[in-house]
mmCIF file of C-alpha atoms and ligand atoms in Angstrom:
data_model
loop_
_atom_site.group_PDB
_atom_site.id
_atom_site.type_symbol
_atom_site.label_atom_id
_atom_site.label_comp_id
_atom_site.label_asym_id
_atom_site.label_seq_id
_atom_site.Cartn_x
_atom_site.Cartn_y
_atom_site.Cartn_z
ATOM 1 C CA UNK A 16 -33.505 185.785 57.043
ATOM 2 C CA UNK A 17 -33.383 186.564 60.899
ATOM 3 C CA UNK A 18 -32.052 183.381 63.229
ATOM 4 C CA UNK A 19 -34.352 182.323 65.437
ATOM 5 C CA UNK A 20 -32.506 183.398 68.337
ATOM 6 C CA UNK A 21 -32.792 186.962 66.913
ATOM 7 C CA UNK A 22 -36.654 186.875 66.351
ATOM 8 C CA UNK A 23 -36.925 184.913 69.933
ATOM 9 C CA UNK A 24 -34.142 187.081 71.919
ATOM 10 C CA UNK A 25 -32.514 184.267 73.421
ATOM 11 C CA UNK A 26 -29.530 182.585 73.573
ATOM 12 C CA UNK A 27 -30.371 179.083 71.602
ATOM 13 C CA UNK A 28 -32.719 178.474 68.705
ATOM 14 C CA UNK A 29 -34.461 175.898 70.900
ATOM 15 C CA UNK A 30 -38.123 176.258 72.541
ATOM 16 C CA UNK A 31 -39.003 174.556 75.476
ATOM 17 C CA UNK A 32 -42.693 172.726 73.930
ATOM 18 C CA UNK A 33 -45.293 174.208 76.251
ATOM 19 C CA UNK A 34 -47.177 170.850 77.423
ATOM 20 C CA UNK A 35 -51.076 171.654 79.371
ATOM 21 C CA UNK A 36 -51.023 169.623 82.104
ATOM 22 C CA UNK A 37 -47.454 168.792 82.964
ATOM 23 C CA UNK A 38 -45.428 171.708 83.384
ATOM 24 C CA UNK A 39 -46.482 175.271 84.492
ATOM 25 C CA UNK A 40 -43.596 178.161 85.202
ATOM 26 C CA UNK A 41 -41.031 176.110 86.904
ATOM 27 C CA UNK A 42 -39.801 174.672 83.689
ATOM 28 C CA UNK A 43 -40.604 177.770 81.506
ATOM 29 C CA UNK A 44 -38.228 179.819 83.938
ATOM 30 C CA UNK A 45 -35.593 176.744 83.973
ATOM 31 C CA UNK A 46 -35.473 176.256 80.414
ATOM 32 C CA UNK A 47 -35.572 180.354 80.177
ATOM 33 C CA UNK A 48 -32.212 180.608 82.580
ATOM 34 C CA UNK A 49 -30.042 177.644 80.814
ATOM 35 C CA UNK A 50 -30.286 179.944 77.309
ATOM 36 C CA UNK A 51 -33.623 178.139 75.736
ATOM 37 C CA UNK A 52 -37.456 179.522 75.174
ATOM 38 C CA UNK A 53 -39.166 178.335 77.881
ATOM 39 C CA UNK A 54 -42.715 178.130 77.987
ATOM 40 C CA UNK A 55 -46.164 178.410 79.657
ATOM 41 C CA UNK A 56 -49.454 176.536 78.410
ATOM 42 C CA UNK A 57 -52.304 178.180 79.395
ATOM 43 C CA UNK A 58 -55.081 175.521 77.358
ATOM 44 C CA UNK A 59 -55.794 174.813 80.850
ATOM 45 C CA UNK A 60 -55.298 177.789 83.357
ATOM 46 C CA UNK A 61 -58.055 179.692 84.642
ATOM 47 C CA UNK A 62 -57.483 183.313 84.637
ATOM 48 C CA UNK A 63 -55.920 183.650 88.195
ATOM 49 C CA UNK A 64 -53.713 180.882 87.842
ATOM 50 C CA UNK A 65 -52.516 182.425 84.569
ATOM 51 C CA UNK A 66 -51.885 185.249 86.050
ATOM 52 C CA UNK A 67 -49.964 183.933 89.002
ATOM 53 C CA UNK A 68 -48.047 181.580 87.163
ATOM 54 C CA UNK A 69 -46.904 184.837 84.759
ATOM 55 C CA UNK A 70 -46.225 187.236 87.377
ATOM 56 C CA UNK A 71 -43.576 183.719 89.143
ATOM 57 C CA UNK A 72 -42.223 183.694 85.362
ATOM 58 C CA UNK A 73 -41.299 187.489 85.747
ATOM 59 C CA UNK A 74 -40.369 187.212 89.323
ATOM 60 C CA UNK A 75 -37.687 183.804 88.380
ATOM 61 C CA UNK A 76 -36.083 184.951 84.919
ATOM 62 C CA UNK A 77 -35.092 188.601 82.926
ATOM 63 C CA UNK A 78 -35.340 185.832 79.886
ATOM 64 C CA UNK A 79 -37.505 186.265 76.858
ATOM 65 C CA UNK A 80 -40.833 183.070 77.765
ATOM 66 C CA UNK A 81 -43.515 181.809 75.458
ATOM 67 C CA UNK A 82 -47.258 181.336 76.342
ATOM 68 C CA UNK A 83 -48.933 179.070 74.466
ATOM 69 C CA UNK A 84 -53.171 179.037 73.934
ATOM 70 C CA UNK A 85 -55.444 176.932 71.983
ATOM 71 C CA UNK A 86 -57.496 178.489 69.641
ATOM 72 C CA UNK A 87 -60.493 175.871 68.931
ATOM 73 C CA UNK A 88 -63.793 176.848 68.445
ATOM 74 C CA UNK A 89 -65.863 175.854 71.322
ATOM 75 C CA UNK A 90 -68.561 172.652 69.454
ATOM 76 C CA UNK A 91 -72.572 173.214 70.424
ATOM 77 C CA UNK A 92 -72.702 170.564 73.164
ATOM 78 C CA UNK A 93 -75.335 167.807 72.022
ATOM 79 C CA UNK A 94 -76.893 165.824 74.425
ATOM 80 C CA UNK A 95 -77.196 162.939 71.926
ATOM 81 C CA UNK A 96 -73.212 162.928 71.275
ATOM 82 C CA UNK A 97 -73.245 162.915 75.185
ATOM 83 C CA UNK A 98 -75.267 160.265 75.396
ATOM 84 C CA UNK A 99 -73.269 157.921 73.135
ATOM 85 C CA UNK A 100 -70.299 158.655 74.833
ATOM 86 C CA UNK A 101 -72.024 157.923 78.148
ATOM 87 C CA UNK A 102 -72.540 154.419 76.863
ATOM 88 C CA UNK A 103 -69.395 153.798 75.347
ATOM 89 C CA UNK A 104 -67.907 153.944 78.713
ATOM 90 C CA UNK A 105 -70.648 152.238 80.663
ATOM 91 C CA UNK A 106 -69.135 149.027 81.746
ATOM 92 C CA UNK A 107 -66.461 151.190 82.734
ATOM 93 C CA UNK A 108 -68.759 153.148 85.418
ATOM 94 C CA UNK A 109 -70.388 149.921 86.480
ATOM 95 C CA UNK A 110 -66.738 148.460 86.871
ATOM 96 C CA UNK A 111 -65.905 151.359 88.968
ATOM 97 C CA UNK A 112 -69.217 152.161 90.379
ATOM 98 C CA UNK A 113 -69.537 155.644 89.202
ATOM 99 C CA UNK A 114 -72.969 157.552 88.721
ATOM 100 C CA UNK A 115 -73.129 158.366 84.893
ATOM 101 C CA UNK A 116 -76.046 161.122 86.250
ATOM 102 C CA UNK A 117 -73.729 162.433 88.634
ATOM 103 C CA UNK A 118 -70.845 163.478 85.687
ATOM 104 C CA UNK A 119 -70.695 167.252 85.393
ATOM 105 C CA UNK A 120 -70.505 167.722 81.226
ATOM 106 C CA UNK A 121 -68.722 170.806 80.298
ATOM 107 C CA UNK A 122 -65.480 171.870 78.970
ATOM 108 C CA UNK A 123 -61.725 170.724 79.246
ATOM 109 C CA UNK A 124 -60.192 173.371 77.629
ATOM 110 C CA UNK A 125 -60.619 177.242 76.708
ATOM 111 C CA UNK A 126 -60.039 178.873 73.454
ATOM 112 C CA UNK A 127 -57.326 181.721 73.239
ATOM 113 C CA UNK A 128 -60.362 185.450 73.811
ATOM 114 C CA UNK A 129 -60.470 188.775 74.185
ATOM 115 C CA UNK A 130 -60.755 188.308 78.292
ATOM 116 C CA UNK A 131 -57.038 186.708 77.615
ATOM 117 C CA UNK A 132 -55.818 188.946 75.383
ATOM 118 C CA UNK A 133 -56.648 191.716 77.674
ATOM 119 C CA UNK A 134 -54.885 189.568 80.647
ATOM 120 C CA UNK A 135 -51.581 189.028 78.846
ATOM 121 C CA UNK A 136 -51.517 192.824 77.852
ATOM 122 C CA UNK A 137 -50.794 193.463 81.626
ATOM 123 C CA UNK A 138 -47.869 190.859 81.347
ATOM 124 C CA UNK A 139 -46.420 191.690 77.446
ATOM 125 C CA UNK A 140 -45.015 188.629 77.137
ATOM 126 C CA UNK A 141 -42.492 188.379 73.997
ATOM 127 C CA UNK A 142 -43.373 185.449 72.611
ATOM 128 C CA UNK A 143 -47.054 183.828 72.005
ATOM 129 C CA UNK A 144 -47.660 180.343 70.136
ATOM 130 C CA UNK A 145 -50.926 179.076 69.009
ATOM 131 C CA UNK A 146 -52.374 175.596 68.749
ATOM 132 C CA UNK A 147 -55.247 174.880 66.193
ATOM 133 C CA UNK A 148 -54.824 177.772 64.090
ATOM 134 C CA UNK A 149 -54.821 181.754 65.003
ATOM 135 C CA UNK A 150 -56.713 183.704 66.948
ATOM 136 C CA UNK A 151 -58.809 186.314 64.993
ATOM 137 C CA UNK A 152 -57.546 189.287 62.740
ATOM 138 C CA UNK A 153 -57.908 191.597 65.775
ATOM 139 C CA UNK A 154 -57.010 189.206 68.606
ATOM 140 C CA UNK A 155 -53.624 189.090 66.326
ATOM 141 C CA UNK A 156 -53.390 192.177 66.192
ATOM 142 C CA UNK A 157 -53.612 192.639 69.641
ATOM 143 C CA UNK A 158 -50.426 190.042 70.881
ATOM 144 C CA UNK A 159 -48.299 191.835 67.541
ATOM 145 C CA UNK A 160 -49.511 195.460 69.409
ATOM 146 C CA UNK A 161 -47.361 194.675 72.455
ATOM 147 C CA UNK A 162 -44.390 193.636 69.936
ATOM 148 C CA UNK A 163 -44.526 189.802 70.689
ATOM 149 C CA UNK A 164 -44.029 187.585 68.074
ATOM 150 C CA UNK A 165 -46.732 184.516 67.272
ATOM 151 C CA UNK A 166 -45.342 181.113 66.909
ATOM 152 C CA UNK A 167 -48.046 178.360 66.108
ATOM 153 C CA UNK A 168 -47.826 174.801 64.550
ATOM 154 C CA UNK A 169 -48.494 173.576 61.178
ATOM 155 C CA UNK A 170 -48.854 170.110 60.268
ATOM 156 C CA UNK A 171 -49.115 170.134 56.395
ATOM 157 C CA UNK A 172 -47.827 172.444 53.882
ATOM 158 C CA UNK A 173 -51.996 174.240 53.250
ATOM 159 C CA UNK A 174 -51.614 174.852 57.479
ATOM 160 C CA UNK A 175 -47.995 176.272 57.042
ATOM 161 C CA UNK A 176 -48.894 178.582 54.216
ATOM 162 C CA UNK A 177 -52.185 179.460 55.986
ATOM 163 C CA UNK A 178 -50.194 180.309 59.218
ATOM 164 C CA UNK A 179 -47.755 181.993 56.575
ATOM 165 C CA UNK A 180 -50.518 184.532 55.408
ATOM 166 C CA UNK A 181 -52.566 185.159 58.867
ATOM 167 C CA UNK A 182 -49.642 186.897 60.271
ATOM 168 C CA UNK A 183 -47.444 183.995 62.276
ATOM 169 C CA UNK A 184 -43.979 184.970 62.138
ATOM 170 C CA UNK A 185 -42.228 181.274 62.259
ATOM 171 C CA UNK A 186 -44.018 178.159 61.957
ATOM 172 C CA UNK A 187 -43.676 175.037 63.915
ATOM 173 C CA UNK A 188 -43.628 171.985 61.898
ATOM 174 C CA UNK A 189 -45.156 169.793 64.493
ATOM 175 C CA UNK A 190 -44.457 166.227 62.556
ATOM 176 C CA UNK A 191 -46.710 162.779 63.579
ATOM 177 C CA UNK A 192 -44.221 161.763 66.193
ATOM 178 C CA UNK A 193 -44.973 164.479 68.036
ATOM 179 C CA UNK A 194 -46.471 164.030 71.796
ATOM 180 C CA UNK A 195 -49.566 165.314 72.854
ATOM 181 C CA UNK A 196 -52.605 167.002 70.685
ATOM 182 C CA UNK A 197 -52.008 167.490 67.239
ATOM 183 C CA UNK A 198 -52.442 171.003 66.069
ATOM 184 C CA UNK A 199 -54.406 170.220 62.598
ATOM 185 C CA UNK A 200 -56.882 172.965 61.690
ATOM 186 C CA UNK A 201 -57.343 173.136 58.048
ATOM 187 C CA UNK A 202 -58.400 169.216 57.718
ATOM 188 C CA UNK A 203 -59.535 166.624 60.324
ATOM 189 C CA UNK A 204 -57.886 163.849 57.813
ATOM 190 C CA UNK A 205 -55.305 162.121 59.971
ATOM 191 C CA UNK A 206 -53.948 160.571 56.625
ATOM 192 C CA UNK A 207 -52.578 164.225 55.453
ATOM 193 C CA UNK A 208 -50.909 164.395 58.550
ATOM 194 C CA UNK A 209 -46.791 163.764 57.931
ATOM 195 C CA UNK A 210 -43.549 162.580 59.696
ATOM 196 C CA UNK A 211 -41.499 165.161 60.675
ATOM 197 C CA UNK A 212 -38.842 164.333 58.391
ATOM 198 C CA UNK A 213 -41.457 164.560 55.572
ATOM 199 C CA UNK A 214 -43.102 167.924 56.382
ATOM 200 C CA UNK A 215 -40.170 169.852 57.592
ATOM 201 C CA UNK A 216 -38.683 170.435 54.328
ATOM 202 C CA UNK A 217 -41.537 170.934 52.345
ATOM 203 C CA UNK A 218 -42.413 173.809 54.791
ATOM 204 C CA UNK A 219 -38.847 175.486 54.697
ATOM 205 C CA UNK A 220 -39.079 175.251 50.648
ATOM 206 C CA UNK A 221 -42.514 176.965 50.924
ATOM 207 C CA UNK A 222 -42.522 179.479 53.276
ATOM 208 C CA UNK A 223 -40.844 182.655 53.512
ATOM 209 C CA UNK A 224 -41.105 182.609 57.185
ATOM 210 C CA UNK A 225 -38.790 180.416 59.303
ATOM 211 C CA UNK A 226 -39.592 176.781 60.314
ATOM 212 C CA UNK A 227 -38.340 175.296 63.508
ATOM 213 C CA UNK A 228 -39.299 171.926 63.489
ATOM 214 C CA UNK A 229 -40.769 169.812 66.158
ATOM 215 C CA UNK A 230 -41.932 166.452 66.977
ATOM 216 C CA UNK A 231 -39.588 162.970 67.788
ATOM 217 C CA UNK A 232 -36.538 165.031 68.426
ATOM 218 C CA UNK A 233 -35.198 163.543 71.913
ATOM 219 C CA UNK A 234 -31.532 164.488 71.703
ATOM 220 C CA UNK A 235 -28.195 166.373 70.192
ATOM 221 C CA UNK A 236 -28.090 164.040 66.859
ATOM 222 C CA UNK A 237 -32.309 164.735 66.221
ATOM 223 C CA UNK A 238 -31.185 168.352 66.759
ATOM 224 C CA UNK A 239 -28.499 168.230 64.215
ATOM 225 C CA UNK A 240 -30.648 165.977 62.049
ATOM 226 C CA UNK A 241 -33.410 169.031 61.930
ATOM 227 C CA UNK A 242 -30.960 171.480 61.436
ATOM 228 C CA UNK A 243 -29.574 169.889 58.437
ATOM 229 C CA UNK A 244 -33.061 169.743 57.177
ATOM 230 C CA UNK A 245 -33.539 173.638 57.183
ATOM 231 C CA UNK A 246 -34.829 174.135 60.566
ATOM 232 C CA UNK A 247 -34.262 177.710 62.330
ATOM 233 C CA UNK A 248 -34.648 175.659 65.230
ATOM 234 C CA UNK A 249 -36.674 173.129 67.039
ATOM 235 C CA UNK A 250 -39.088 172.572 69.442
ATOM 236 C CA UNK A 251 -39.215 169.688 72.431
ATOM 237 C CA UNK A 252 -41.850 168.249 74.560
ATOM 238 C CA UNK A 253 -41.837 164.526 75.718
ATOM 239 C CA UNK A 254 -37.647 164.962 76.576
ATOM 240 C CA UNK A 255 -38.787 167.238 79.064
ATOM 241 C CA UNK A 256 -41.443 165.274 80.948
ATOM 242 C CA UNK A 257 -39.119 163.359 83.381
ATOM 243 C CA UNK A 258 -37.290 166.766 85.110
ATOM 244 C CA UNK A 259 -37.871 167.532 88.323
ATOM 245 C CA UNK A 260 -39.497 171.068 87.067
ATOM 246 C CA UNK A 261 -42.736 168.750 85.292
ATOM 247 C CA UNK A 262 -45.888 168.276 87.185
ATOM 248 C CA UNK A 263 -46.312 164.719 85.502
ATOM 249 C CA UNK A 264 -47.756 162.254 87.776
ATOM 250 C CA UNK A 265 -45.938 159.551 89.059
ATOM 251 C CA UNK A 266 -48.438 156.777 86.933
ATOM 252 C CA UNK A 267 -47.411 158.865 83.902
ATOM 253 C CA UNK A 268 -43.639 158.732 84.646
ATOM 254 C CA UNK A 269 -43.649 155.122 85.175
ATOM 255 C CA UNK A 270 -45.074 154.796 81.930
ATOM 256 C CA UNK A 271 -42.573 157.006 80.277
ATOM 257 C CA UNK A 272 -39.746 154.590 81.750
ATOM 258 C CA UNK A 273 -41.100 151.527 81.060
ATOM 259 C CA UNK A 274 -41.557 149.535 77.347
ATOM 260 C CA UNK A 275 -44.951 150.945 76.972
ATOM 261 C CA UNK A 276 -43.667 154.211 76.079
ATOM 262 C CA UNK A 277 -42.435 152.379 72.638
ATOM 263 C CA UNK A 278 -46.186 151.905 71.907
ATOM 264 C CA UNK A 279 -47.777 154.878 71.270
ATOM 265 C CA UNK A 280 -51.193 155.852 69.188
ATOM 266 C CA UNK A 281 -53.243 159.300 68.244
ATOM 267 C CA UNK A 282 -56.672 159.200 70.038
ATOM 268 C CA UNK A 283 -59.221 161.208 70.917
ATOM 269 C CA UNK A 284 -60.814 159.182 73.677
ATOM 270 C CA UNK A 285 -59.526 162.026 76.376
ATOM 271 C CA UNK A 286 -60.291 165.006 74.947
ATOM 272 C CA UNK A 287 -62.205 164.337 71.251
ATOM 273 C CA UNK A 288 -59.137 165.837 69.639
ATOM 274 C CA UNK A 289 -56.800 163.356 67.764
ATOM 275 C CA UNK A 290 -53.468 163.192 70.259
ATOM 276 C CA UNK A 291 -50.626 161.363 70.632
ATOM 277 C CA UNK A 292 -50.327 158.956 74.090
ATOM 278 C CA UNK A 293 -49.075 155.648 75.777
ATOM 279 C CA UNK A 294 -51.619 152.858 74.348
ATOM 280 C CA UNK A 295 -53.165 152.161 77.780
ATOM 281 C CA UNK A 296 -56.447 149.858 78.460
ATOM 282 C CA UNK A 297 -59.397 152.287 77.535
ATOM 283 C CA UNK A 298 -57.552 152.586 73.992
ATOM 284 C CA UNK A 299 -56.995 149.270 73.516
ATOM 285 C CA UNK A 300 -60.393 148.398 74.151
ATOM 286 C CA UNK A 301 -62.503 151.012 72.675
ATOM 287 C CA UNK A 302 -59.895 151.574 69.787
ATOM 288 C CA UNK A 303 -57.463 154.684 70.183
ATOM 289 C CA UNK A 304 -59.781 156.444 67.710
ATOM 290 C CA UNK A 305 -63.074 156.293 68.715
ATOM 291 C CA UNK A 306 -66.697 157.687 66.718
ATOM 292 C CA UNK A 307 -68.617 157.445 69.772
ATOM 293 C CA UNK A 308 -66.281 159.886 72.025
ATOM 294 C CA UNK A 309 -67.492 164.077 71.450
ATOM 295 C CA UNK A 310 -65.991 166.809 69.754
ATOM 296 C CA UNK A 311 -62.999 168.864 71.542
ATOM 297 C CA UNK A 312 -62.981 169.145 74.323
ATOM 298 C CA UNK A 313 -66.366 167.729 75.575
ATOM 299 C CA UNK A 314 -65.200 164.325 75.721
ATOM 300 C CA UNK A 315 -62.824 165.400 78.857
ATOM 301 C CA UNK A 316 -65.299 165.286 81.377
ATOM 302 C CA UNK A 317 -67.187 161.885 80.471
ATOM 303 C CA UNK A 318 -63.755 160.268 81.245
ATOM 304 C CA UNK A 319 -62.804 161.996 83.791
ATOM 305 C CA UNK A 320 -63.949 160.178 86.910
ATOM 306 C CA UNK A 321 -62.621 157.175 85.513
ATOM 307 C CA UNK A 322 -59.279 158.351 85.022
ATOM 308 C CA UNK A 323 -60.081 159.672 88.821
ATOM 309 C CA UNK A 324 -60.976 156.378 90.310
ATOM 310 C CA UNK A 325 -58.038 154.409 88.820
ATOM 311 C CA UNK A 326 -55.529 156.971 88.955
ATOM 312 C CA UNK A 327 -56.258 156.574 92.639
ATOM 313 C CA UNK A 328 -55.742 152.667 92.504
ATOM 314 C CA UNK A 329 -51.900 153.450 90.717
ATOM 315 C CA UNK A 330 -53.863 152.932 87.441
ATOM 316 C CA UNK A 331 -53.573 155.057 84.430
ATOM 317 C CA UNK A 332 -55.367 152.487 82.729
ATOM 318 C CA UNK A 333 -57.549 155.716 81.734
ATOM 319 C CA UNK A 334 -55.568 158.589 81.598
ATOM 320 C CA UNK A 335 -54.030 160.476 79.285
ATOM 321 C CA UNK A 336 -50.329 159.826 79.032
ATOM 322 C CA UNK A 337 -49.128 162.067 76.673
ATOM 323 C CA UNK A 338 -46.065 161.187 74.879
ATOM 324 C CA UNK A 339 -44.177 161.389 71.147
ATOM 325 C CA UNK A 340 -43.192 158.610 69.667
ATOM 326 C CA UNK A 341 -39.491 158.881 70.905
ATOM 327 C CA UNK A 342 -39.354 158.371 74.573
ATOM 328 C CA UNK A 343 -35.988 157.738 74.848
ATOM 329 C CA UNK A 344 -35.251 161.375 75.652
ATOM 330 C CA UNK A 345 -36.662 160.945 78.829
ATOM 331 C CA UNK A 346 -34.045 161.767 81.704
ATOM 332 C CA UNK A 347 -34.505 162.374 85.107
ATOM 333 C CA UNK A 348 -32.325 165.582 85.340
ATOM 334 C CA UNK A 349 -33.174 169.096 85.507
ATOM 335 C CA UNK A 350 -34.667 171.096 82.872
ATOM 336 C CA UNK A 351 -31.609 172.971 82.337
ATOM 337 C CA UNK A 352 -29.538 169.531 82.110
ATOM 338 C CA UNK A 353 -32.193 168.465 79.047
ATOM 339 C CA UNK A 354 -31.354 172.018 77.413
ATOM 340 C CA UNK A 355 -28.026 172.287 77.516
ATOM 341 C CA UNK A 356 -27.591 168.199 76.327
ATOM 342 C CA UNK A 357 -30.280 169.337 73.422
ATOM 343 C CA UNK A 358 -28.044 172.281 72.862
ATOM 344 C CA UNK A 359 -25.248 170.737 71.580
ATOM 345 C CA UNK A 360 -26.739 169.567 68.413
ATOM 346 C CA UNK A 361 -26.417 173.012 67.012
ATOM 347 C CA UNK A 362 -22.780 172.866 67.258
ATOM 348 C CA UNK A 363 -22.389 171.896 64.068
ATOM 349 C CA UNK A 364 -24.716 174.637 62.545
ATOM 350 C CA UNK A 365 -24.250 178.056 64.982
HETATM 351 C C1 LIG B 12 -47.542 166.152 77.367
HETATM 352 C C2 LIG B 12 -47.664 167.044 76.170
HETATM 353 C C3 LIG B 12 -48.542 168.119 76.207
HETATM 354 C C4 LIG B 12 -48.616 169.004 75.127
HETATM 355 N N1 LIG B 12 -49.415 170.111 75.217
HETATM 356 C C5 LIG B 12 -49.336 171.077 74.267
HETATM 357 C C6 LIG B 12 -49.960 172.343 74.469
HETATM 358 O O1 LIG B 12 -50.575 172.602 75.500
HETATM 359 N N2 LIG B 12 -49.834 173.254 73.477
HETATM 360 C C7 LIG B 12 -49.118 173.020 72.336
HETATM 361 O O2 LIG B 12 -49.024 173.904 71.481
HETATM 362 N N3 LIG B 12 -48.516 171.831 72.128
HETATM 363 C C8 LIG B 12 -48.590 170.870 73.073
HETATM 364 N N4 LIG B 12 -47.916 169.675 72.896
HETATM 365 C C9 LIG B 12 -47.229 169.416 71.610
HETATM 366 C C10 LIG B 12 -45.862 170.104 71.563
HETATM 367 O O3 LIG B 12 -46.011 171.474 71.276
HETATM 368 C C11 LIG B 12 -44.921 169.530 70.484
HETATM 369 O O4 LIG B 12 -45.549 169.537 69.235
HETATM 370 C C12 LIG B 12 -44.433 168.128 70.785
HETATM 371 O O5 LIG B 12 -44.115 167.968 72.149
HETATM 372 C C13 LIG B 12 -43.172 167.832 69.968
HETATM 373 O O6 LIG B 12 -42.925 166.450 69.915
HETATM 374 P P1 LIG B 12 -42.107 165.628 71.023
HETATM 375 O O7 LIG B 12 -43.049 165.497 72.171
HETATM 376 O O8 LIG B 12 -41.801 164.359 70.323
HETATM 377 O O9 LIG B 12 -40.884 166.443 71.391
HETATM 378 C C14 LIG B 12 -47.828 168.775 73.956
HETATM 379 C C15 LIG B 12 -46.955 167.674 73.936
HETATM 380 C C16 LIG B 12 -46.851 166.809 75.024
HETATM 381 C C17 LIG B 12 -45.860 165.681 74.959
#
């Protein structure tokens, strides 16, 4: 079987976890330069910003990069589910003195398409990961056409044997520490979902394809640890969220450094997709899971001028602040100074 450095082209079986919303080139081209994958998550770029943000990736590193797309399918929006959601956050507005009426609806996030495809074929970048599944047959084909290879998480064995057989050549176990969305596709039942210490090897036993494995790994020894499990490699977000190459706010920082970050939950009060975050106020209250909140992504936009109008009183009592369950990663040194520490755990097993 081909190391992952081999299939990636770079120097350490280690991927930089793209992360919407808190990192754009800076790190991918950081992480890309100290020997890593670095990469770019485009969930939430329109096209010109993609494009920009590719063409400073090319201009900053000769290094093999990763972008990284969703690939939901975009719900019917319903007025009713709207509606509920509206209400649920009521007292909220009324605290903050917010116009329900005046809320734009719409969507958070866009689905991997064919407009993308078509952008990235300008670009050829070598590596492509997917969230939520894959793309279609011929989108696939597409991203393999240029010779990248297609990464994209698992998180049961039915989703790594899926991946397996739609044409992703490594899977990510992305175990329930991980921070940030969960990539379940096959089955919205959070009670299939496993640690990553659980699902990693069950997916190296059942796939032919290599597993790099991803979620609560912070540092050299969690490196080692999923290396000794059968890992090709692994990929890390929430270590990475503190460098000076993130775009996280300072409200989310804070939380990362304080004792909150010990206490996190899956909700889907920020987006209506199931994801891992700081318990803050709005998921205490409404409970981190909640019925009345819409279906990915819709329920971004009912929240959004709250997070807007405490976010701008140094509250983040309603934003999302994405993190795994192991914080303690968290350093406030360059990207390449997270890589290189990470790196050393595959002393033992390069
Ligand atoms: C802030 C944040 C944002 C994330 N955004 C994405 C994303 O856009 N695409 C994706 O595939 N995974 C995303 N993830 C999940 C990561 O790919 C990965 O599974 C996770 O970071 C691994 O767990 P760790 O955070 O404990 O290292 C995100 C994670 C975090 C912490």
């Amino acid at each position: 079987m081909s190391t992952l450095q081999q299939i990636l082209g770079t120097e350490l079986p280690l991927i930089q976890a793209p992360m919407a919303g808190i990192q754009v080139s800076a790190m991918a081209i950081a992480v890309g330069n100290a020997g890593g994958l670095g990469s770019l998550p485009c969930a939430m770029l329109s096209p010109d910003v993609m494009r920009s943000e590719l063409a400073a990736i090319r201009a900053g590193t000769d290094k093999p990069y990763n972008v990284n797309f969703f690939c939901h399918t975009p719900p019917v929006p319903s007025t009713e589910r709207e509606a509920t959601w509206r209400a649920a956050l009521a007292p909220y507005y009324a605290e903050y003195g917010i116009d329900a009426a005046s809320i734009p609806t719409g969507p958070g996030r866009n689905p991997f398409s064919a407009e993308v495809a078509d952008l990235l074929a300008e670009f050829k970048p070598p590596v492509v990961s997917f969230h939520f599944g894959l793309p279609s047959e011929a989108l696939l084909a597409q991203v393999h056409g240029w010779g990248a290879k297609v990464l994209a998480s698992a998180t049961t064995v039915e989703e790594a044997l899926w991946l397996e057989a739609h044409g992703a050549d490594a899977v990510i176990a992305q175990g329930l520490e991980a921070g940030g969305h969960r990539g379940h596709f096959l089955s919205h039942d959070l009670t299939k979902q496993l640690g990553t210490f659980a699902l990693l090897p069950q997916l190296v036993r059942a796939l032919k394809v290599p597993v790099i494995a991803a979620g609560g790994i912070a540092d050299a020894e969690g490196v080692a640890a999923a290396m000794a499990l059968g890992a090709v490699g692994v990929q890390v977000g929430t270590a990475y969220m503190l460098t000076p190459e993130a775009t996280t706010s300072a409200i989310h920082r804070a939380a990362l450094k304080s004792e909150a970050a010990r206490h996190t939950a899956l909700t889907n009060l920020f987006t209506g997709r199931p994801a891992r975050g700081i318990v803050n106020r709005v998921m205490r209250e409404l409970g981190p899971i909640g019925a009345a909140a819409p279906e990915f992504p819709l329920a971004t936009s009912g929240i959004a001028p709250l997070r807007a109008k405490a976010e701008a009183a140094g509250s983040g009592d309603f934003s999302p602040l994405w993190s795994g369950q192991n914080a303690t990663g968290c350093r406030e040194v360059s990207a390449a100074e997270v890589t290189r520490a990470l790196a050393q755990g595959f002393h033992a097993s390069l």
